PDB file of C-alpha atoms in Angstrom:
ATOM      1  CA  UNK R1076      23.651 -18.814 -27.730  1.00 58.00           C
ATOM      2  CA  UNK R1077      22.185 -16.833 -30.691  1.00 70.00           C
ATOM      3  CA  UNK R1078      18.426 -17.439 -28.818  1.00 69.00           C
ATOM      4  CA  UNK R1079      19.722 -15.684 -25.890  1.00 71.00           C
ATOM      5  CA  UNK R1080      22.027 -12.848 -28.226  1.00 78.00           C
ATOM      6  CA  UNK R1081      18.054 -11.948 -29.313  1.00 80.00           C
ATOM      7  CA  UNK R1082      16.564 -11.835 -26.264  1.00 76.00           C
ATOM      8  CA  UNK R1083      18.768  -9.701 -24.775  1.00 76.00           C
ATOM      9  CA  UNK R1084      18.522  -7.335 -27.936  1.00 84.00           C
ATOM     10  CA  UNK R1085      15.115  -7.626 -27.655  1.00 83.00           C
ATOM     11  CA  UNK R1086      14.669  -6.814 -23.937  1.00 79.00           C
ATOM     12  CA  UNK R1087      17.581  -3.792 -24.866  1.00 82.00           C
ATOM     13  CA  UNK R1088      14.915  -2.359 -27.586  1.00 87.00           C
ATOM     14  CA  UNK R1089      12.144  -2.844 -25.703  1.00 85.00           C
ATOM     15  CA  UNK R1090      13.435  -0.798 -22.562  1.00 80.00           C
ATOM     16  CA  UNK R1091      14.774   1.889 -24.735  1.00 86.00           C
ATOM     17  CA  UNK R1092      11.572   2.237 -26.743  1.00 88.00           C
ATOM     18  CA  UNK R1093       9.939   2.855 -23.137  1.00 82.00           C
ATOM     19  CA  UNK R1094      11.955   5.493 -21.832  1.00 85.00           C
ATOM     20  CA  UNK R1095      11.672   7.197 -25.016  1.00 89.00           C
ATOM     21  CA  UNK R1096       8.089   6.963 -24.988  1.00 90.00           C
ATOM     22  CA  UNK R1097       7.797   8.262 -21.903  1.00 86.00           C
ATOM     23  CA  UNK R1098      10.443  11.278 -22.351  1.00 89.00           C
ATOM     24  CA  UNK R1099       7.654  12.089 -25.658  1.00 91.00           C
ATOM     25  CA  UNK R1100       4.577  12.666 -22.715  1.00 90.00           C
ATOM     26  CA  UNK R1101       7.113  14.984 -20.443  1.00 90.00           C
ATOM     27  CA  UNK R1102       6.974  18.943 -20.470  1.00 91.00           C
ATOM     28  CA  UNK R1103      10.650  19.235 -20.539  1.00 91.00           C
ATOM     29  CA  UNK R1104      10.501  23.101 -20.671  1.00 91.00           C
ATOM     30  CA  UNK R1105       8.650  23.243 -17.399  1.00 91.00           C
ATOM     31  CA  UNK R1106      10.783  20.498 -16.383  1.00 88.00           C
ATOM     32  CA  UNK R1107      13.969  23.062 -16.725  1.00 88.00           C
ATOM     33  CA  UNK R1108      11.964  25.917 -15.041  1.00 89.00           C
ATOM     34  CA  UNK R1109      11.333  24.253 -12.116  1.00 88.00           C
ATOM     35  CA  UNK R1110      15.220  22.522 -11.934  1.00 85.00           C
ATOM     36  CA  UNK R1111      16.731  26.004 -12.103  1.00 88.00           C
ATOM     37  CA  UNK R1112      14.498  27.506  -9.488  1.00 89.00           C
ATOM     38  CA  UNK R1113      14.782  24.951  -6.676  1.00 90.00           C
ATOM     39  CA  UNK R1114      17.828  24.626  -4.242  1.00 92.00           C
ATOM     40  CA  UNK R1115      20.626  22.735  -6.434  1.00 90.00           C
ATOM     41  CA  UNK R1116      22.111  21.437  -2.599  1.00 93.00           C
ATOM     42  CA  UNK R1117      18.957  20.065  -1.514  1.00 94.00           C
ATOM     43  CA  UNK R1118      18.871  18.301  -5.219  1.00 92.00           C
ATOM     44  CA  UNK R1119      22.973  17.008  -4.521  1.00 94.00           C
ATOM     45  CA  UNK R1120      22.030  15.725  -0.928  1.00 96.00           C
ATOM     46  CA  UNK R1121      18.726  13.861  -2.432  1.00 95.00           C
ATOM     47  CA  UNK R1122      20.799  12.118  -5.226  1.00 95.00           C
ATOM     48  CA  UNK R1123      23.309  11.092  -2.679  1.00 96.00           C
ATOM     49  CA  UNK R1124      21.183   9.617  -0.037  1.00 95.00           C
ATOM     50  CA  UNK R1125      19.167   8.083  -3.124  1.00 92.00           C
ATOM     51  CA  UNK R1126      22.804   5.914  -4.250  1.00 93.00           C
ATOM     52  CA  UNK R1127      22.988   5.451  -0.758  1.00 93.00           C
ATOM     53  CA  UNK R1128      19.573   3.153  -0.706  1.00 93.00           C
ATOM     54  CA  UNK R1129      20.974   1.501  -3.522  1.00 92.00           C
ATOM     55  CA  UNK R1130      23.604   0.048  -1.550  1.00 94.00           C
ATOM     56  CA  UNK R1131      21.809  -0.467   1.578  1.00 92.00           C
ATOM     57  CA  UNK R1132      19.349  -2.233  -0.456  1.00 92.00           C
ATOM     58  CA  UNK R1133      21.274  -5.768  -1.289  1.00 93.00           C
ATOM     59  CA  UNK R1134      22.592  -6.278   2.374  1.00 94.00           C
ATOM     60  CA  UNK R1135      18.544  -7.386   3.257  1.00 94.00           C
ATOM     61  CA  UNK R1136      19.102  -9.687  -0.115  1.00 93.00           C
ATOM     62  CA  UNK R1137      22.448 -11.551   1.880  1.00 93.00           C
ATOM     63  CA  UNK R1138      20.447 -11.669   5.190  1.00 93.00           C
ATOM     64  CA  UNK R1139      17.875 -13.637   3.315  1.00 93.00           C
ATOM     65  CA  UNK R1140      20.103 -15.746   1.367  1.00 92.00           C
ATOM     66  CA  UNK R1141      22.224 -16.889   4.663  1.00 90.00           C
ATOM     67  CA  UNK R1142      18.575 -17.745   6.420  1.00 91.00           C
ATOM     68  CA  UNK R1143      16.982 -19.047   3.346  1.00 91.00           C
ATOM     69  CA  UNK R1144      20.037 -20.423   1.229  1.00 90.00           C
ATOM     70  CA  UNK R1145      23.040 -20.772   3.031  1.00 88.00           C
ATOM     71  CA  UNK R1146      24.282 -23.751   0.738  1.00 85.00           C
ATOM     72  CA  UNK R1147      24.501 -21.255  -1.711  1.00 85.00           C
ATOM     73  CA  UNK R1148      28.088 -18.844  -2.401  1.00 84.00           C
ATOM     74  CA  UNK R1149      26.494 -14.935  -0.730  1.00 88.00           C
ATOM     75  CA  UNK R1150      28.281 -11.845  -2.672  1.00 90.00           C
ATOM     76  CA  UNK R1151      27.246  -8.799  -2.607  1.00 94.00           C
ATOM     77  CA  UNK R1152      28.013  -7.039  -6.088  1.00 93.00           C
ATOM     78  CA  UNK R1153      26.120 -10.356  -8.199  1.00 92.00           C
ATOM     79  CA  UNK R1154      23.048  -8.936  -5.578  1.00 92.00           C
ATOM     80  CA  UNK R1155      23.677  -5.618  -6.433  1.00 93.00           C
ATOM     81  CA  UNK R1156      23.319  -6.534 -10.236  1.00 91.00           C
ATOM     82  CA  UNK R1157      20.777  -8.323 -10.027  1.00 91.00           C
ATOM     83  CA  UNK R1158      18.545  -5.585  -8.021  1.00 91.00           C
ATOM     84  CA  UNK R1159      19.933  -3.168 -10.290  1.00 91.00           C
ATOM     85  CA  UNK R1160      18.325  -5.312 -13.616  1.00 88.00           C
ATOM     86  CA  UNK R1161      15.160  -5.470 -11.772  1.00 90.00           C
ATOM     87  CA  UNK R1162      14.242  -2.067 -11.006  1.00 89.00           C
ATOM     88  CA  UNK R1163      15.524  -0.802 -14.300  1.00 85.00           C
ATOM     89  CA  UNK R1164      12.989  -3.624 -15.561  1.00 84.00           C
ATOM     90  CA  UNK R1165       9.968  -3.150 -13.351  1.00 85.00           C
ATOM     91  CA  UNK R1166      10.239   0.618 -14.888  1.00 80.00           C
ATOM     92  CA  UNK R1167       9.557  -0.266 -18.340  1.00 74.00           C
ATOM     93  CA  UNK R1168       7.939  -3.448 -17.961  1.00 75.00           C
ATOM     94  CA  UNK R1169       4.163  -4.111 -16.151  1.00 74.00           C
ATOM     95  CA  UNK R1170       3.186  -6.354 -13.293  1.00 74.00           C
ATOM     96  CA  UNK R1171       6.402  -6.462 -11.344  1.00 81.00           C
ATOM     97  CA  UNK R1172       8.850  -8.161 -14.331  1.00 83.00           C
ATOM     98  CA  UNK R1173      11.768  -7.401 -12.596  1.00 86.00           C
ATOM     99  CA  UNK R1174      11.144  -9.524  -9.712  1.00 87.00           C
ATOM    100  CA  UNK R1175      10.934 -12.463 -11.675  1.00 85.00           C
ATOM    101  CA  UNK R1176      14.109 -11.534 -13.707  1.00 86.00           C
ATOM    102  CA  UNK R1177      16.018 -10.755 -10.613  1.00 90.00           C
ATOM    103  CA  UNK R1178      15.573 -14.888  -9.929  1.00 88.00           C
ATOM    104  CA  UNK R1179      17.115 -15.663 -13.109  1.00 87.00           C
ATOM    105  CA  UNK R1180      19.772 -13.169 -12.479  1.00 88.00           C
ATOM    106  CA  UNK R1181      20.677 -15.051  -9.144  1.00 90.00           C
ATOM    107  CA  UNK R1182      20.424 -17.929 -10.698  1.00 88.00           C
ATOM    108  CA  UNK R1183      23.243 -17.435 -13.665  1.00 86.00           C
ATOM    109  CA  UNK R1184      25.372 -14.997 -11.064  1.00 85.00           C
ATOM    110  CA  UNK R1185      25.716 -17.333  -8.012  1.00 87.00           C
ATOM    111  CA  UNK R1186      24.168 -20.367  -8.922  1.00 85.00           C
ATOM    112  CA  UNK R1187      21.059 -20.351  -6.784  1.00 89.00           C
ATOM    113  CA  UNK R1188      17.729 -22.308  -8.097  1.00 90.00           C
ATOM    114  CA  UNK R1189      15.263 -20.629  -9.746  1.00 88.00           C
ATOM    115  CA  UNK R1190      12.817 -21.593  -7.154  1.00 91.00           C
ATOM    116  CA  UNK R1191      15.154 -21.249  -4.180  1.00 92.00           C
ATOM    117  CA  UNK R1192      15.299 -16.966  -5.669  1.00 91.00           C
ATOM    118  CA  UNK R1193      11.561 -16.819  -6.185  1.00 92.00           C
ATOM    119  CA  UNK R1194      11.636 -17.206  -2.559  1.00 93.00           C
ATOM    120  CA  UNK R1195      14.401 -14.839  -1.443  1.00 93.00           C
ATOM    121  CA  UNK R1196      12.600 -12.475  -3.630  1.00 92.00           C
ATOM    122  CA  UNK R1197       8.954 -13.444  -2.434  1.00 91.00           C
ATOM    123  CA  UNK R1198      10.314 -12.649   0.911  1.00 92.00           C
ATOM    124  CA  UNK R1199      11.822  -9.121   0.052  1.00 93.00           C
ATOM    125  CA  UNK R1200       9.088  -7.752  -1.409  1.00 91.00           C
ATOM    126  CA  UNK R1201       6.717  -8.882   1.122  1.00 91.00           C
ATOM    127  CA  UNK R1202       9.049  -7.471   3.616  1.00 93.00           C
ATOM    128  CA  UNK R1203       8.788  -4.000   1.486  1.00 92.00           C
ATOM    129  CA  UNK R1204       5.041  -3.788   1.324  1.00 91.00           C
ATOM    130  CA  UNK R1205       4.598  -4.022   5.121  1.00 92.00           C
ATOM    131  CA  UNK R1206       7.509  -1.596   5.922  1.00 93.00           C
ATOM    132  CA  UNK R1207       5.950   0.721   3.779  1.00 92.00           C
ATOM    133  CA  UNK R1208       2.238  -0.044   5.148  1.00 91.00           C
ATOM    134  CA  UNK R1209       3.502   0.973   8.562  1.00 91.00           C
ATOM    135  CA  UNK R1210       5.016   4.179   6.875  1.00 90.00           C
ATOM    136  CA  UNK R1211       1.957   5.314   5.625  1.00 87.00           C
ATOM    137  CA  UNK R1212      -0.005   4.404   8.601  1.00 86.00           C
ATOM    138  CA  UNK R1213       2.356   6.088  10.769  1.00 85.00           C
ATOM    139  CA  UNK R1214       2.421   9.260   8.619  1.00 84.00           C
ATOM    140  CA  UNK R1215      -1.058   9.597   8.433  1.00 80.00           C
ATOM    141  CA  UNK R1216      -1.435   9.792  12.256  1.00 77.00           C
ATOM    142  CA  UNK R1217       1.171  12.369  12.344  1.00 75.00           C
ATOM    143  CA  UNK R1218      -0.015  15.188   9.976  1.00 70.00           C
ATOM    144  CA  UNK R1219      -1.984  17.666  11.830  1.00 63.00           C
ATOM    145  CA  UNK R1220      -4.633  17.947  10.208  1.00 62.00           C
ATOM    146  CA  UNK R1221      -6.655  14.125   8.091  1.00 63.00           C
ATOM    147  CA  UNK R1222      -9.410  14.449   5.357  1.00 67.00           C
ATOM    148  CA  UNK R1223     -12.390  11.661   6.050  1.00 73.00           C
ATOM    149  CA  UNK R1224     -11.017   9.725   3.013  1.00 72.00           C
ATOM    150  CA  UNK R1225      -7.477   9.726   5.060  1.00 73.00           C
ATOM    151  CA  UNK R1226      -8.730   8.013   7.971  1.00 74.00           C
ATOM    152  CA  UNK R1227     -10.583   5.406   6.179  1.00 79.00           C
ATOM    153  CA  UNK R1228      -7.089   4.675   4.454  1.00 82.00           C
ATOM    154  CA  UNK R1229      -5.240   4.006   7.592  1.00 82.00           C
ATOM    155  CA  UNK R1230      -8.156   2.028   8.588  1.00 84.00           C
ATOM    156  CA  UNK R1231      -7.598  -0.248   4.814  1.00 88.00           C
ATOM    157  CA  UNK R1232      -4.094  -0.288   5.207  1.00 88.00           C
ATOM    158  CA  UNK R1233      -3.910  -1.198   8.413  1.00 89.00           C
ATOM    159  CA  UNK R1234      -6.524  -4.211   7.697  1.00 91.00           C
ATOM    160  CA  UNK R1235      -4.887  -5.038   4.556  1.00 90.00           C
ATOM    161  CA  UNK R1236      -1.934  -5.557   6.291  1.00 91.00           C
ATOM    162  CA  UNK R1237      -3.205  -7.532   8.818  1.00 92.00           C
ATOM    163  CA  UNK R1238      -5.189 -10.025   6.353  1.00 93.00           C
ATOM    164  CA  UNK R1239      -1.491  -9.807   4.036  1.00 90.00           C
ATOM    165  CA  UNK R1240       0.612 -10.780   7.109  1.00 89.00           C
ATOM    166  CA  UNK R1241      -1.624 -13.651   8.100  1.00 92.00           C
ATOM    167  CA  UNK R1242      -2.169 -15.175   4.727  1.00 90.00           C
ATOM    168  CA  UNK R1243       1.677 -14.986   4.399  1.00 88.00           C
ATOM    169  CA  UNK R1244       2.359 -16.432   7.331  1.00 88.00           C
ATOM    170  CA  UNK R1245      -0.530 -19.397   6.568  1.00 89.00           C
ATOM    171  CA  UNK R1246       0.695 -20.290   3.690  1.00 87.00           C
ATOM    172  CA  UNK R1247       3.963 -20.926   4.863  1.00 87.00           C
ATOM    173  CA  UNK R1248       2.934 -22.966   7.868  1.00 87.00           C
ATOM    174  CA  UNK R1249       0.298 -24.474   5.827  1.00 89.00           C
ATOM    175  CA  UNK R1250       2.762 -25.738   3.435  1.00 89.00           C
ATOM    176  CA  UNK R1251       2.321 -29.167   3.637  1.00 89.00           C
ATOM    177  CA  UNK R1252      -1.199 -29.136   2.591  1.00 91.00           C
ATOM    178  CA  UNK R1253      -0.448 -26.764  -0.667  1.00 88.00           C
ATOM    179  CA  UNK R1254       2.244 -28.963  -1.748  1.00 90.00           C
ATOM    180  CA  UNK R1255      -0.334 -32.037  -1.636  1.00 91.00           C
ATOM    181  CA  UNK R1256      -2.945 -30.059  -3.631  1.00 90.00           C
ATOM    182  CA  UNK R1257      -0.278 -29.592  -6.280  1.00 87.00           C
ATOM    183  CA  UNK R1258       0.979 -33.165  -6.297  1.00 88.00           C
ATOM    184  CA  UNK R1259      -2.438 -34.721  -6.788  1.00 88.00           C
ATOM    185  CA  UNK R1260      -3.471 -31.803  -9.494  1.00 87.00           C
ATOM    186  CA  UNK R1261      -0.187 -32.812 -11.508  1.00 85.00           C
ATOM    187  CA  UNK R1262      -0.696 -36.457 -11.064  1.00 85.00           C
ATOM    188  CA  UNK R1263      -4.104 -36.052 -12.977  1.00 84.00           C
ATOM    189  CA  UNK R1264      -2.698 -33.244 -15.305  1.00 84.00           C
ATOM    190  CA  UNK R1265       0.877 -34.137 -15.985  1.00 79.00           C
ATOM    191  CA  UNK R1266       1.969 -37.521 -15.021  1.00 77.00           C
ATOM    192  CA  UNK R1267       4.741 -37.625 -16.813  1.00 77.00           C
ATOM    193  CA  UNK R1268       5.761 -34.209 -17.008  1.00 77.00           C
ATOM    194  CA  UNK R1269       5.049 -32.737 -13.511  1.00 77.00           C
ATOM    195  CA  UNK R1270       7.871 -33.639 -11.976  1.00 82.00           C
ATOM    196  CA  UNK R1271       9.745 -30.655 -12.574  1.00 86.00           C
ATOM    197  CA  UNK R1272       7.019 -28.477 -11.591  1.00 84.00           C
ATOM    198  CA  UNK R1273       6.584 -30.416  -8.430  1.00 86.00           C
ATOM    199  CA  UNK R1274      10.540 -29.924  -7.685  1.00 90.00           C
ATOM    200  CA  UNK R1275      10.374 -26.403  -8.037  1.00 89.00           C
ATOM    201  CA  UNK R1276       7.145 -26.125  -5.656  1.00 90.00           C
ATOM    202  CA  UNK R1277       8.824 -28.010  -2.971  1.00 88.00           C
ATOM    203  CA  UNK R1278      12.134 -25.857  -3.165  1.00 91.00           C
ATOM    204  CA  UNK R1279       9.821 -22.568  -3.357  1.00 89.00           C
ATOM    205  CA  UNK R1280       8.053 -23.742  -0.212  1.00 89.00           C
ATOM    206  CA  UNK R1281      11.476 -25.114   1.316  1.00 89.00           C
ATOM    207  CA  UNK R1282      12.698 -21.467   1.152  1.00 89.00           C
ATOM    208  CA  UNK R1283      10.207 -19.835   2.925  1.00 89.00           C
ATOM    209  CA  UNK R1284       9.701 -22.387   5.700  1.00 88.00           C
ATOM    210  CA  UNK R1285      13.136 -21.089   6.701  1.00 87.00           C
ATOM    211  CA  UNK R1286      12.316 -17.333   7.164  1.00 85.00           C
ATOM    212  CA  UNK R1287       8.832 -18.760   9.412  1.00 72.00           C
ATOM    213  CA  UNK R1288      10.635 -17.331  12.626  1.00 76.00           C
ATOM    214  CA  UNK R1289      11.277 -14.137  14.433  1.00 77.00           C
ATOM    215  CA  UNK R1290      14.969 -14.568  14.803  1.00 81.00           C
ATOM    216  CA  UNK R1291      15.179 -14.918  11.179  1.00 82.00           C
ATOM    217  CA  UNK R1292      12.941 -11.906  10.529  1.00 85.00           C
ATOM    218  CA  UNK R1293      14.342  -9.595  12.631  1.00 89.00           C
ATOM    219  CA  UNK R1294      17.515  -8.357  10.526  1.00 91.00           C
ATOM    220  CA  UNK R1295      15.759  -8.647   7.584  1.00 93.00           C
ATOM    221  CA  UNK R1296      13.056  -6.096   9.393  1.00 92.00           C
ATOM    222  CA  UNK R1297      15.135  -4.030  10.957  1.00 93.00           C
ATOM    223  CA  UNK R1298      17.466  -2.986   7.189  1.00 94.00           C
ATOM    224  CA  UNK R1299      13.814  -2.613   6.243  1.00 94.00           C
ATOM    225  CA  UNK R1300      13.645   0.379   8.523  1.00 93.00           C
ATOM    226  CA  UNK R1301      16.736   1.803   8.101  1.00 94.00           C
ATOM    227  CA  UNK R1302      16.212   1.188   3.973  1.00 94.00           C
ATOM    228  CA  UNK R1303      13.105   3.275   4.196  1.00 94.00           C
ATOM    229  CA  UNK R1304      13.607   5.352   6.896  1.00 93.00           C
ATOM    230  CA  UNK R1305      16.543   6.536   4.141  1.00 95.00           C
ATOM    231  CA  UNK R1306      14.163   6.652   1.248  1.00 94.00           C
ATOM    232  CA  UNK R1307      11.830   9.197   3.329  1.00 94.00           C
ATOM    233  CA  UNK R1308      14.987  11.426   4.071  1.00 94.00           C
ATOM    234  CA  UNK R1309      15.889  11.419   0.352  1.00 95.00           C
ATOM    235  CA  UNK R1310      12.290  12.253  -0.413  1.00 94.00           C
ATOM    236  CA  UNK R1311      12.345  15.096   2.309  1.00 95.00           C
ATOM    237  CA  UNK R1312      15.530  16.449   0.586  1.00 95.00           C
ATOM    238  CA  UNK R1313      13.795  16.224  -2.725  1.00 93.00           C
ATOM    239  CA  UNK R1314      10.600  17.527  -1.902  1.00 93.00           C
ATOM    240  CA  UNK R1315      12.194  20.841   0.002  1.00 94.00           C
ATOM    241  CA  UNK R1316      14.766  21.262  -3.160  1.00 93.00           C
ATOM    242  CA  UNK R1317      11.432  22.713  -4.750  1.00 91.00           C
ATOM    243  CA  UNK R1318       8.827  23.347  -1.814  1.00 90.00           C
ATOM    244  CA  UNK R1319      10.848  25.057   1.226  1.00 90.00           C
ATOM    245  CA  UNK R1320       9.358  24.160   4.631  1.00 88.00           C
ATOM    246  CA  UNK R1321       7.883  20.621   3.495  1.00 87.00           C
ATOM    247  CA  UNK R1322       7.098  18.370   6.224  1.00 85.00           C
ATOM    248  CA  UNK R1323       8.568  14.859   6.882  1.00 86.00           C
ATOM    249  CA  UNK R1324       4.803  13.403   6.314  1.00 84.00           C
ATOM    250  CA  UNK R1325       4.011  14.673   3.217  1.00 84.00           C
ATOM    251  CA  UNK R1326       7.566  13.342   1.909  1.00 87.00           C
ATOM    252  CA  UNK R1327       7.069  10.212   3.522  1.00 87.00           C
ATOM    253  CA  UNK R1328       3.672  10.072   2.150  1.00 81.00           C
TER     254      UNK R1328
END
């Protein structure tokens, strides 16, 4: 109990020692320039639609759980917590922390596997970089007018995407063969000790054999559209509190 008392104090001191080193590297007196010369309703209507992605946000989290968990007890605010600690984490902390302690989080709040939430998370995020490939892809062919360097992103993107979906998608189907790498490497590694590991593969890879369909994908796709098509608004909001006449690509973008 005292172990995890520390840790918690620890992670508490850690984030607050990050947002205080970044407030040191902020211009605060421009900062309050520009605030009192934009449009304070464009600023209200941004911060609204922004809570409202918030709570959009976990609903993709219980379609996931019902396709890829649906032994385990689906409620929305232990979601909403949990996505909550991670972005507040992934702000602080480097190479995605939050996602990882968003599993735990399921874990302790609705008693999920560690695994099993590595998964739902895998999933989610996955499902986020592709909606907002397409974005950018999309955006990029509707500005008027495209620098060279612009084109040859959309061309990246567009391949990156491709190779991204198709690895996803083979590593899922291609599951068996994965999980019998990893048995034979912990047989020679960890006899005795890699059968927890092994467990925890299998349930990983049990999770995501469930989302391998389109049925399955499709409501998790489509509050991917709606999630980001009300990002881009809030953006648009934002972006025209300070620069009047802003297009819907550049906020998008």
């Amino acid at each position: 109990m005292r172990a995890r008392w520390r840790l918690r104090i620890a992670f508490v001191v850690l984030f607050v020692a990050g947002i205080a080193w970044a407030a040191s590297k902020v211009d605060w007196m421009q900062v309050g320039r520009q605030l009192t010369a934009a449009s304070l309703p464009m600023q209200a209507i941004m911060a609204l639609i922004w809570l409202v992605v918030l709570f959009i946000r976990p609903f993709r989290l219980l379609s996931l759980m019902r396709t890829m968990a649906p032994s385990a007890e689906r409620r929305y605010w232990p979601l909403w917590s949990a996505n909550m600690i991670a972005m507040a984490t992934n702000t602080v902390l480097p190479m995605r922390a939050g996602d990882f302690m968003m599993a735990f989080v399921m874990r302790q709040s609705m008693g999920i596997t560690t695994a099993r939430g590595y998964s739902i998370v895998l999933v989610d995020r996955f499902v986020d970089f592709a909606t907002v490939a397409v974005v950018l892809v999309s955006m990029l062919s509707l500005v008027p007018a495209v620098v060279p360097w612009a084109q040859d992103l959309r061309v990246a993107v567009l391949v990156g995407l491709v190779v991204f979906v198709a690895g996803f998608w083979a590593g899922i189907r291609l599951r068996g063969v994965w999980l019998s790498l990893l048995d034979r490497l912990l047989a020679k590694v960890a006899p005795h000790r890699g059968g927890p590991w092994r467990e925890k593969a299998h349930d990983l890879f049990a999770g995501l054999a469930q989302i391998g369909s389109v049925r399955a994908l499709a409501p998790v796709l489509l509050l991917s559209a709606v999630l980001w098509a009300v990002t881009v608004a809030s953006y648009w909001f934002g972006v025209n509190a300070f620069w009047p006449n802003t297009s819907i690509a550049a906020a998008a973008f």
